[in-house]
């Protein structure tokens, strides 16, 4: 039987406010345990939450960026459960009337096709603390620094039909929240976390199958692997006559499998009710318009502009706008090199991104700045060096040997355009390869490539290829 | 809607409240009475009434995003039953 996969994602983005959502404690990452957990975060008796203006502002910013309805009066609710990293015994979240309602996000797939994924809602809530299960002789250690950190939970519609689509959606969202400056996107530090609801159904069936919720999948690679594993598992269960159970499953990256979390069934009985400590949050039409005016150029707009202004195709434009930093880098290279955007694009997507990948660096950490790369491209453009030599220069710049001009100077890489010098090399080569010269003159024109190669080798790549070509043809036909 | 014993047991468990076997029928009656009151209110025609999320007809005041709290870990951990390396220790929890 042919199966169809149905996926919806819930993504928790940590908002990059300075202070917590309901208290004045710092949200800075990596502090000593419990040094950023105040009375409100600890849930001590008699404290009251006071909502952070910036958290509301950032949520509205997101809503506007995905064309969502913003709820004029949204409500905070208590989600009740007991766990030691949640000292109050409830998490302040939103249930009915979340701040951001229905919106949408466009994703582009590998084959270039575009698909719109619905966003069901996005709501504000507080994060819990961290439990450390090791090293405490049968006890669990609790660090409440993270407790009360503002989160925006973004819930998608079950619109994705493959792991590839899920990853594309997640990447798009990851890029968007960083573009609009509401989240630092740091997945290692847990600033961007993903749960996936996965089910399968026979192709053509309208009703959804029973879904499993996958937790703990915090990299793009793991999302893909976890979903693929889970889809196979569910199909196996059904095809061998069993039934998928609705449950929460944990992805284990080491074993590359998902396994059931032994949660008691009532653990999902959260008994939500409106939090009496908090009044409805008002967002006016004026507020929304003001936020709209503050939004930077969004990824899709930038992509369309790149395609129109720089004559890039969709794929190139998508890569170059994958982050705000990449887009800025690329545009700086164009300006600095005063060269065709296409050449700049090739360098950014080729040498630069290859080197970044190899060293596992982000573009903002690149040892070769956009100005330096621009300077290099300018030297190709004005024929100081050939494209091939430029790769050597790039490598030297990457290793900290200075900018393009310094490297070219120090290594003596300047292209030889002196026809006399080139002619001399050509004469030597022709004299040393009389058999090949005969073949060429007998009509085997492919031999030209051989001569060009020899000359370039002899000149250590520095001879201007166009001049070499012309001189060779001239000499061979004389 | 009337609650029975098992309902009361479940609610007590969710709220982590210890209940005596002998108290259950009494709780079931009391809670059922509260629900009856709600049913009574349900009968009122509220078609033209705008629902409220809070008895105060006001909007939430917001705080500026500033760090105003200092580290008072020592102070807070004085009253904790057990701490180690800055962490609060609790009986082992395993998911």
Coordinates of C-alpha atoms in Angstrom, one line a residue:
Chain A
X1 CA 0.0 0.0 0.0
X2 CA 1.1 3.5 -0.6
X3 CA 1.4 5.7 2.5
X4 CA 1.2 9.4 3.0
X5 CA 3.1 11.2 5.8
X6 CA 1.4 14.0 7.7
X7 CA 3.5 16.3 9.8
X8 CA 2.8 19.3 12.0
X9 CA 5.6 21.1 13.9
X10 CA 5.5 23.0 17.2
X11 CA 8.5 25.2 17.5
X12 CA 9.6 26.9 20.7
X13 CA 11.6 30.1 20.0
X14 CA 13.3 31.8 22.9
X15 CA 12.7 35.5 22.6
X16 CA 15.9 37.6 23.0
X17 CA 14.7 39.9 25.7
X18 CA 17.2 41.1 28.4
X19 CA 14.9 40.1 31.2
X20 CA 12.4 37.4 31.8
X21 CA 8.8 37.4 30.7
X22 CA 7.3 38.0 34.1
X23 CA 10.2 39.1 36.2
X24 CA 13.3 41.4 36.2
X25 CA 15.8 38.6 36.3
X26 CA 18.4 38.3 33.5
X27 CA 18.0 35.8 30.7
X28 CA 21.7 35.7 29.8
X29 CA 22.9 32.2 28.9
X30 CA 25.5 30.3 30.8
X31 CA 25.4 31.9 34.3
X32 CA 26.1 30.0 37.5
X33 CA 23.1 27.9 38.5
X34 CA 20.3 29.7 40.1
X35 CA 22.0 33.1 40.1
X36 CA 19.4 34.4 37.7
X37 CA 16.3 33.0 39.4
X38 CA 14.4 35.6 41.5
X39 CA 11.5 35.2 43.8
X40 CA 9.0 35.3 40.9
X41 CA 10.9 32.6 39.0
X42 CA 11.1 30.4 42.1
X43 CA 7.3 30.7 42.6
X44 CA 7.6 31.9 46.2
X45 CA 4.4 32.8 47.9
X46 CA 3.0 36.3 47.4
X47 CA 4.8 37.1 44.2
X48 CA 3.0 38.5 41.1
X49 CA 4.0 38.2 37.5
X50 CA 4.4 41.5 35.5
X51 CA 4.5 41.1 31.7
X52 CA 7.5 42.2 29.7
X53 CA 6.6 44.8 27.1
X54 CA 9.4 43.6 24.7
X55 CA 8.1 40.0 24.7
X56 CA 4.7 41.2 23.6
X57 CA 6.3 43.5 21.0
X58 CA 8.4 40.6 19.6
X59 CA 5.4 38.3 19.4
X60 CA 3.5 40.9 17.4
X61 CA 6.5 41.4 15.2
X62 CA 6.4 37.7 14.4
X63 CA 2.7 37.7 13.8
X64 CA 3.0 40.6 11.3
X65 CA 5.9 38.9 9.5
X66 CA 3.8 35.8 8.8
X67 CA 0.7 37.8 7.9
X68 CA -1.2 36.5 10.9
X69 CA -4.2 37.9 12.7
X70 CA -3.1 39.6 16.0
X71 CA -5.5 39.0 18.8
X72 CA -6.7 42.4 20.1
X73 CA -7.1 41.1 23.6
X74 CA -5.2 37.9 24.3
X75 CA -5.3 35.9 27.5
X76 CA -2.8 34.1 29.7
X77 CA -3.7 30.8 31.2
X78 CA -2.2 28.4 33.7
X79 CA -1.2 25.0 32.5
X80 CA -1.1 22.8 35.5
X81 CA 1.4 20.0 36.1
X82 CA 3.9 18.9 38.7
X83 CA 7.6 18.7 37.9
X84 CA 10.4 20.1 40.0
X85 CA 11.8 22.4 37.3
X86 CA 8.4 24.2 37.4
X87 CA 8.2 25.5 40.9
X88 CA 4.8 27.1 40.8
X89 CA 3.1 23.8 39.8
X90 CA 1.8 25.6 36.6
X91 CA 3.3 27.1 33.6
X92 CA 1.9 30.5 32.5
X93 CA 1.0 30.0 28.9
X94 CA -1.8 31.0 26.5
X95 CA -4.6 28.6 25.6
X96 CA -7.7 30.3 24.3
X97 CA -7.0 33.6 22.5
X98 CA -3.3 33.3 21.9
X99 CA -1.6 36.6 20.9
X100 CA -0.9 35.4 17.3
X101 CA -3.7 33.7 15.3
X102 CA -3.7 32.1 11.8
X103 CA -0.8 33.0 9.5
X104 CA 1.3 31.3 6.8
X105 CA 4.8 30.7 5.7
X106 CA 6.0 29.9 2.2
X107 CA 8.7 27.2 1.8
X108 CA 10.8 26.3 -1.3
X109 CA 11.7 22.7 -1.9
X110 CA 14.8 21.2 -3.5
X111 CA 13.0 20.9 -6.9
X112 CA 12.2 24.6 -6.8
X113 CA 8.5 24.2 -6.1
X114 CA 6.9 26.5 -3.6
X115 CA 4.4 25.4 -0.9
X116 CA 2.5 27.4 1.7
X117 CA 2.4 26.0 5.2
X118 CA -0.3 27.2 7.5
X119 CA 0.5 28.6 11.0
X120 CA -2.2 27.7 13.4
X121 CA -1.2 30.1 16.1
X122 CA 1.7 31.4 18.1
X123 CA 1.5 32.0 21.9
X124 CA 3.6 33.5 24.6
X125 CA 4.7 31.4 27.6
X126 CA 7.4 31.0 30.1
X127 CA 10.2 28.4 29.9
X128 CA 10.8 25.9 32.7
X129 CA 14.1 25.3 34.5
X130 CA 16.5 22.5 33.9
X131 CA 16.8 19.2 35.7
X132 CA 20.2 17.5 36.0
X133 CA 19.9 13.8 36.7
X134 CA 23.5 12.9 37.2
X135 CA 26.0 13.2 40.0
X136 CA 23.8 13.8 43.0
X137 CA 23.5 10.4 44.8
X138 CA 20.0 9.5 43.9
X139 CA 18.8 13.2 43.9
X140 CA 18.0 15.5 41.0
X141 CA 19.6 18.9 40.7
X142 CA 17.5 21.8 39.7
X143 CA 18.7 25.0 38.0
X144 CA 16.0 27.6 37.6
X145 CA 18.0 30.2 35.6
X146 CA 16.0 29.3 32.5
X147 CA 12.6 29.4 34.4
X148 CA 10.6 32.3 33.2
X149 CA 12.6 32.9 29.9
X150 CA 10.1 34.1 27.3
X151 CA 9.1 31.6 24.6
X152 CA 7.0 32.0 21.6
X153 CA 5.5 28.6 20.7
X154 CA 4.7 28.5 17.0
X155 CA 2.3 25.8 16.0
X156 CA 1.9 24.8 12.4
X157 CA -1.0 23.2 10.6
X158 CA -0.5 19.5 9.7
X159 CA 0.4 20.7 6.2
X160 CA 3.8 19.0 5.7
X161 CA 4.0 15.7 3.7
X162 CA 7.6 14.7 4.1
X163 CA 10.6 15.1 6.3
X164 CA 12.1 17.3 3.6
X165 CA 9.2 19.7 3.8
X166 CA 9.4 19.7 7.6
X167 CA 13.1 20.6 7.5
X168 CA 12.4 23.3 4.9
X169 CA 9.7 24.8 7.1
X170 CA 11.9 24.7 10.2
X171 CA 14.8 26.3 8.3
X172 CA 12.6 29.0 6.9
X173 CA 11.2 29.8 10.4
X174 CA 14.7 29.7 11.9
X175 CA 15.9 32.3 9.3
X176 CA 12.8 34.4 9.8
X177 CA 12.9 34.8 13.6
X178 CA 16.6 35.9 13.2
X179 CA 15.8 38.3 10.4
X180 CA 13.3 40.1 12.5
X181 CA 15.6 39.9 15.5
X182 CA 13.3 38.2 18.0
X183 CA 15.4 35.0 18.5
X184 CA 19.2 34.4 18.3
X185 CA 18.5 31.0 16.7
X186 CA 21.2 29.2 18.7
X187 CA 20.1 25.6 18.6
X188 CA 22.9 24.3 20.8
X189 CA 21.8 26.6 23.6
X190 CA 18.1 25.6 23.1
X191 CA 16.9 28.9 21.7
X192 CA 15.1 27.2 18.9
X193 CA 13.5 23.8 19.7
X194 CA 11.2 21.5 17.7
X195 CA 8.6 18.9 18.5
X196 CA 7.0 17.1 15.6
X197 CA 3.6 15.5 15.3
X198 CA 3.8 12.7 12.9
X199 CA 1.2 10.3 11.5
X200 CA 0.7 8.2 8.3
X201 CA -2.4 7.4 6.3
X202 CA -3.1 5.4 3.2
X203 CA -2.7 7.7 0.2
X204 CA -6.0 9.2 -0.7
X205 CA -7.6 8.8 2.7
X206 CA -9.0 12.0 4.1
X207 CA -8.9 11.4 7.8
X208 CA -5.6 11.7 9.6
X209 CA -4.0 8.6 11.2
X210 CA -3.2 8.5 14.9
X211 CA -0.2 10.7 15.6
X212 CA 2.9 10.4 17.7
X213 CA 4.6 13.5 19.2
X214 CA 8.4 13.5 18.8
X215 CA 10.3 15.4 21.4
X216 CA 13.9 16.5 21.7
X217 CA 14.8 16.9 18.1
X218 CA 17.0 20.0 18.1
X219 CA 18.9 20.1 14.9
X220 CA 17.7 20.1 11.3
X221 CA 19.5 16.8 10.7
X222 CA 17.8 15.1 13.6
X223 CA 14.4 16.4 12.6
X224 CA 14.8 14.7 9.2
X225 CA 16.1 11.5 10.8
X226 CA 13.6 11.3 13.6
X227 CA 10.6 11.8 11.2
X228 CA 11.9 9.2 8.7
X229 CA 12.5 6.7 11.5
X230 CA 9.0 7.3 13.0
X231 CA 7.3 7.1 9.6
X232 CA 8.9 3.7 8.9
X233 CA 8.0 2.5 12.4
X234 CA 4.3 3.5 12.1
X235 CA 4.0 1.9 8.7
X236 CA 5.6 -1.3 10.1
X237 CA 3.1 -1.3 13.0
X238 CA 0.1 -0.9 10.8
X239 CA 1.3 -3.4 8.1
X240 CA 1.9 -6.0 10.7
X241 CA -1.7 -5.7 11.9
X242 CA -1.1 -3.4 14.8
X243 CA -2.3 0.1 15.7
X244 CA -0.4 3.3 16.3
X245 CA -0.9 4.6 19.8
X246 CA -1.1 8.3 20.5
X247 CA 1.9 9.0 22.7
X248 CA 5.0 11.1 23.2
X249 CA 8.2 9.6 21.9
X250 CA 11.7 10.7 22.5
X251 CA 14.2 10.8 19.7
X252 CA 17.6 9.2 20.6
X253 CA 20.2 10.6 18.3
X254 CA 22.9 8.1 19.3
X255 CA 20.7 5.1 18.4
X256 CA 18.8 7.0 15.7
X257 CA 15.4 5.8 16.9
X258 CA 12.4 7.1 18.7
X259 CA 11.1 5.4 21.8
X260 CA 8.1 5.8 23.9
X261 CA 8.3 8.0 27.0
X262 CA 6.6 6.2 29.9
X263 CA 4.2 9.1 30.6
X264 CA 1.1 8.4 32.6
X265 CA -2.0 9.2 30.7
X266 CA -3.2 11.9 33.0
X267 CA -0.1 13.9 32.6
X268 CA -1.8 15.6 29.7
X269 CA -4.7 16.6 31.8
X270 CA -3.4 20.2 32.2
X271 CA -6.7 21.8 33.5
X272 CA -6.0 25.1 31.8
X273 CA -7.8 28.2 33.2
X274 CA -7.3 31.9 32.8
X275 CA -4.5 33.2 35.1
X276 CA -6.1 35.5 37.7
X277 CA -2.8 37.2 38.2
X278 CA -2.7 38.6 34.7
X279 CA -5.2 40.8 32.8
X280 CA -5.9 40.5 29.1
X281 CA -3.1 41.9 26.9
X282 CA -4.2 44.6 24.6
X283 CA -2.7 45.2 21.1
X284 CA -4.3 48.0 19.1
X285 CA -4.4 48.5 15.4
X286 CA -2.0 51.4 15.8
X287 CA 0.5 49.1 17.6
X288 CA 0.3 46.6 14.8
X289 CA 0.9 49.3 12.1
X290 CA 3.9 50.7 14.1
X291 CA 5.4 47.2 14.2
X292 CA 4.8 46.7 10.5
X293 CA 6.8 49.9 9.9
X294 CA 9.7 48.5 11.9
X295 CA 10.1 45.2 10.1
X296 CA 13.3 44.8 8.1
X297 CA 13.2 43.4 4.6
X298 CA 12.0 39.8 5.0
X299 CA 13.6 36.7 3.5
X300 CA 11.1 36.4 0.6
X301 CA 11.2 40.1 -0.2
X302 CA 15.0 40.0 -0.3
X303 CA 15.0 36.9 -2.4
X304 CA 12.7 38.5 -5.0
X305 CA 14.8 41.7 -5.0
X306 CA 18.0 39.6 -5.5
X307 CA 16.4 37.8 -8.4
X308 CA 15.3 41.0 -10.0
X309 CA 18.3 43.2 -9.3
X310 CA 21.2 40.7 -9.6
X311 CA 19.8 38.3 -12.2
X312 CA 20.1 35.3 -9.9
X313 CA 17.9 32.3 -10.2
X314 CA 15.6 31.1 -7.5
X315 CA 18.0 28.6 -6.0
X316 CA 20.9 31.1 -5.8
X317 CA 18.7 33.8 -4.4
X318 CA 17.4 31.4 -1.7
X319 CA 20.9 30.4 -0.7
X320 CA 22.1 34.0 -0.5
X321 CA 19.1 35.1 1.6
X322 CA 19.1 32.1 3.9
X323 CA 20.3 34.5 6.7
X324 CA 20.3 38.2 7.0
X325 CA 24.1 38.0 7.4
X326 CA 24.6 36.1 4.2
X327 CA 22.5 38.6 2.3
X328 CA 24.5 41.5 3.8
X329 CA 27.8 39.8 3.1
X330 CA 26.9 39.2 -0.6
X331 CA 25.8 42.8 -1.1
X332 CA 29.0 44.1 0.5
X333 CA 31.1 41.9 -1.8
X334 CA 29.3 43.3 -4.9
X335 CA 29.9 46.8 -3.7
X336 CA 33.6 46.2 -2.8
X337 CA 34.4 44.3 -6.0
X338 CA 32.5 46.6 -8.3
X339 CA 32.0 43.4 -10.3
X340 CA 29.1 41.4 -11.7
X341 CA 26.7 40.1 -9.0
X342 CA 26.8 36.6 -10.6
X343 CA 30.6 36.3 -10.1
X344 CA 30.2 37.5 -6.5
X345 CA 27.4 35.0 -5.9
X346 CA 29.6 32.2 -7.2
X347 CA 32.4 33.0 -4.9
X348 CA 30.1 33.4 -1.8
X349 CA 28.3 30.1 -2.6
X350 CA 31.4 28.3 -3.8
X351 CA 34.8 28.9 -2.2
X352 CA 33.5 30.9 0.8
X353 CA 30.6 28.6 1.9
X354 CA 32.8 25.5 1.2
X355 CA 35.5 26.9 3.5
X356 CA 32.9 27.8 6.2
X357 CA 31.3 24.4 6.1
X358 CA 34.7 22.7 6.4
X359 CA 35.5 24.7 9.5
X360 CA 31.9 24.6 10.8
X361 CA 31.7 28.4 11.0
X362 CA 28.9 30.8 10.3
X363 CA 29.4 33.6 7.8
X364 CA 29.7 36.2 10.6
X365 CA 32.8 34.3 11.9
X366 CA 34.5 34.2 8.5
X367 CA 38.2 35.1 8.6
X368 CA 37.7 36.5 5.0
X369 CA 35.5 39.6 5.3
X370 CA 33.2 40.7 2.6
X371 CA 35.5 43.6 1.8
X372 CA 38.4 41.2 1.4
X373 CA 36.5 38.9 -0.9
X374 CA 35.3 41.9 -2.9
X375 CA 39.0 43.0 -3.2
X376 CA 39.9 39.6 -4.6
X377 CA 37.2 39.5 -7.1
X378 CA 38.2 42.9 -8.3
X379 CA 41.7 41.6 -9.0
X380 CA 40.2 38.8 -11.2
X381 CA 38.2 41.4 -13.0
X382 CA 41.0 43.7 -13.8
X383 CA 43.1 40.7 -15.0
X384 CA 45.7 41.0 -12.2
X385 CA 45.2 37.3 -11.5
X386 CA 43.3 34.4 -13.1
X387 CA 40.3 32.7 -11.6
X388 CA 42.5 29.7 -10.8
X389 CA 45.2 31.7 -9.0
X390 CA 42.4 33.5 -7.2
X391 CA 41.5 30.3 -5.4
X392 CA 45.1 30.2 -4.0
X393 CA 44.8 33.8 -2.9
X394 CA 41.5 33.0 -1.2
X395 CA 43.1 30.2 0.7
X396 CA 45.9 32.4 1.8
X397 CA 43.5 35.1 2.9
X398 CA 41.5 32.4 4.8
X399 CA 44.7 31.5 6.6
X400 CA 45.3 35.1 7.7
X401 CA 48.0 36.1 5.2
X402 CA 46.4 39.5 4.6
X403 CA 44.2 40.9 1.9
X404 CA 44.2 40.0 -1.8
X405 CA 46.7 42.6 -2.8
X406 CA 49.1 41.7 -0.1
X407 CA 48.9 38.0 -0.9
X408 CA 49.4 38.6 -4.6
X409 CA 52.4 40.8 -4.0
X410 CA 54.0 38.5 -1.4
X411 CA 53.6 35.3 -3.4
X412 CA 54.4 36.9 -6.7
X413 CA 51.1 35.7 -8.2
X414 CA 50.5 38.6 -10.5
X415 CA 49.3 37.4 -13.9
X416 CA 51.8 37.5 -16.8
X417 CA 50.3 39.6 -19.6
X418 CA 53.7 40.4 -21.1
X419 CA 53.4 38.8 -24.6
X420 CA 57.1 38.5 -24.9
X421 CA 57.5 36.4 -21.8
X422 CA 54.6 34.2 -22.8
X423 CA 55.9 33.8 -26.3
X424 CA 59.2 32.6 -24.9
X425 CA 57.5 29.8 -22.9
X426 CA 55.4 28.8 -25.9
X427 CA 58.4 28.5 -28.1
X428 CA 60.0 26.2 -25.6
X429 CA 56.9 24.1 -25.3
X430 CA 56.5 23.8 -29.0
X431 CA 60.1 22.9 -29.5
X432 CA 59.9 20.1 -26.9
X433 CA 56.8 18.6 -28.3
X434 CA 57.2 18.3 -32.0
X435 CA 55.1 15.1 -32.3
X436 CA 52.1 16.9 -30.8
X437 CA 52.7 19.9 -33.0
X438 CA 52.5 17.6 -36.0
X439 CA 49.3 16.0 -34.8
X440 CA 47.7 19.5 -34.4
X441 CA 48.8 20.6 -37.8
X442 CA 47.4 17.3 -39.2
X443 CA 44.0 18.4 -38.0
X444 CA 43.8 17.2 -34.4
X445 CA 42.7 20.5 -33.0
X446 CA 42.0 19.1 -29.6
X447 CA 45.7 19.2 -29.1
X448 CA 45.4 22.9 -28.4
X449 CA 44.2 22.1 -24.9
X450 CA 47.4 20.1 -24.3
X451 CA 49.5 23.1 -25.2
X452 CA 47.6 25.5 -23.1
X453 CA 47.9 23.2 -20.2
X454 CA 51.7 22.9 -20.7
X455 CA 52.1 26.7 -21.0
X456 CA 50.0 27.3 -17.9
X457 CA 52.0 24.7 -16.0
X458 CA 55.3 26.2 -17.1
X459 CA 54.2 29.7 -16.0
X460 CA 52.9 28.3 -12.7
X461 CA 49.4 29.4 -13.6
X462 CA 50.3 33.0 -14.0
X463 CA 50.1 33.4 -17.7
X464 CA 46.9 35.1 -18.9
X465 CA 44.9 32.3 -20.5
X466 CA 43.3 34.5 -23.2
X467 CA 46.8 35.7 -24.4
X468 CA 48.1 32.1 -24.3
X469 CA 45.3 30.9 -26.4
X470 CA 45.7 33.6 -29.0
X471 CA 49.5 33.3 -29.2
X472 CA 49.4 29.5 -29.4
X473 CA 46.9 29.5 -32.3
X474 CA 49.0 32.1 -34.1
X475 CA 52.2 30.1 -33.7
X476 CA 50.7 26.7 -34.5
X477 CA 49.1 27.9 -37.7
X478 CA 52.2 29.6 -39.0
Chain B
X1 CA -23.5 16.7 36.6
X2 CA -22.6 14.8 39.7
X3 CA -19.1 13.6 40.5
X4 CA -18.4 10.1 41.9
X5 CA -15.6 8.7 44.0
X6 CA -13.3 7.9 41.1
X7 CA -13.6 11.5 39.8
X8 CA -12.6 12.8 43.2
X9 CA -9.7 10.4 43.4
X10 CA -8.5 11.5 40.0
X11 CA -8.8 15.2 40.8
X12 CA -7.0 14.8 44.1
X13 CA -4.2 12.9 42.4
X14 CA -3.8 15.6 39.7
X15 CA -3.6 18.2 42.5
X16 CA -1.3 16.0 44.5
X17 CA -3.7 16.1 47.5
X18 CA -3.8 13.2 50.0
X19 CA -7.4 12.2 50.8
X20 CA -8.7 9.8 53.3
X21 CA -11.0 7.0 52.1
X22 CA -13.7 8.2 54.5
X23 CA -13.6 11.8 53.2
X24 CA -14.3 10.9 49.6
X25 CA -18.1 10.8 49.7
X26 CA -18.2 14.2 51.4
X27 CA -15.9 15.8 48.8
X28 CA -17.9 14.2 46.0
X29 CA -21.1 15.9 47.4
X30 CA -19.4 19.3 47.9
X31 CA -17.8 19.3 44.4
X32 CA -21.1 18.2 42.8
X33 CA -22.8 21.1 44.5
X34 CA -20.3 23.6 43.1
X35 CA -21.0 22.1 39.6
X36 CA -24.7 22.5 40.3
X37 CA -24.2 26.2 40.9
X38 CA -22.4 26.4 37.7
X39 CA -25.2 24.7 35.9
X40 CA -27.6 27.2 37.4
X41 CA -25.5 30.0 36.0
X42 CA -25.4 28.3 32.7
X43 CA -29.2 28.6 32.4
X44 CA -28.8 32.5 32.3
X45 CA -29.2 33.9 28.8
X46 CA -25.8 35.5 28.0
X47 CA -26.2 35.9 24.3
X48 CA -25.7 39.6 24.6
X49 CA -22.9 39.6 27.2
X50 CA -19.3 39.9 26.2
X51 CA -17.2 37.2 27.9
X52 CA -14.6 38.4 30.3
X53 CA -11.3 36.7 31.1
X54 CA -10.9 38.6 34.3
X55 CA -13.3 40.2 36.8
X56 CA -11.4 43.5 36.4
X57 CA -12.4 45.2 33.2
X58 CA -8.8 46.5 32.5
X59 CA -5.9 45.7 30.3
X60 CA -2.5 44.3 31.4
X61 CA 0.1 46.9 32.3
X62 CA 3.5 46.1 30.8
X63 CA 7.0 46.3 32.3
X64 CA 10.0 47.7 30.5
X65 CA 12.5 45.0 29.4
X66 CA 15.2 45.8 32.0
X67 CA 17.1 43.6 34.4
X68 CA 16.1 44.8 37.9
X69 CA 16.8 41.7 39.9
X70 CA 20.2 40.9 41.5
X71 CA 21.6 37.5 42.4
X72 CA 20.1 36.5 45.8
X73 CA 20.9 32.8 45.5
X74 CA 22.4 32.4 48.9
X75 CA 19.4 34.1 50.5
X76 CA 16.9 31.9 48.7
X77 CA 18.9 28.7 49.2
X78 CA 19.0 29.3 53.0
X79 CA 15.4 28.0 53.2
X80 CA 15.9 25.1 50.7
X81 CA 16.0 21.6 52.3
X82 CA 19.0 20.6 50.2
X83 CA 21.4 22.3 47.8
X84 CA 24.6 21.3 46.1
X85 CA 26.9 23.3 43.7
X86 CA 24.3 26.0 43.5
X87 CA 21.5 23.6 42.5
X88 CA 18.4 22.8 44.4
X89 CA 18.2 19.1 45.2
X90 CA 15.0 17.2 45.0
X91 CA 14.1 13.5 45.1
X92 CA 15.1 11.8 41.9
X93 CA 12.6 12.4 39.1
X94 CA 12.7 10.0 36.1
X95 CA 10.6 10.5 33.1

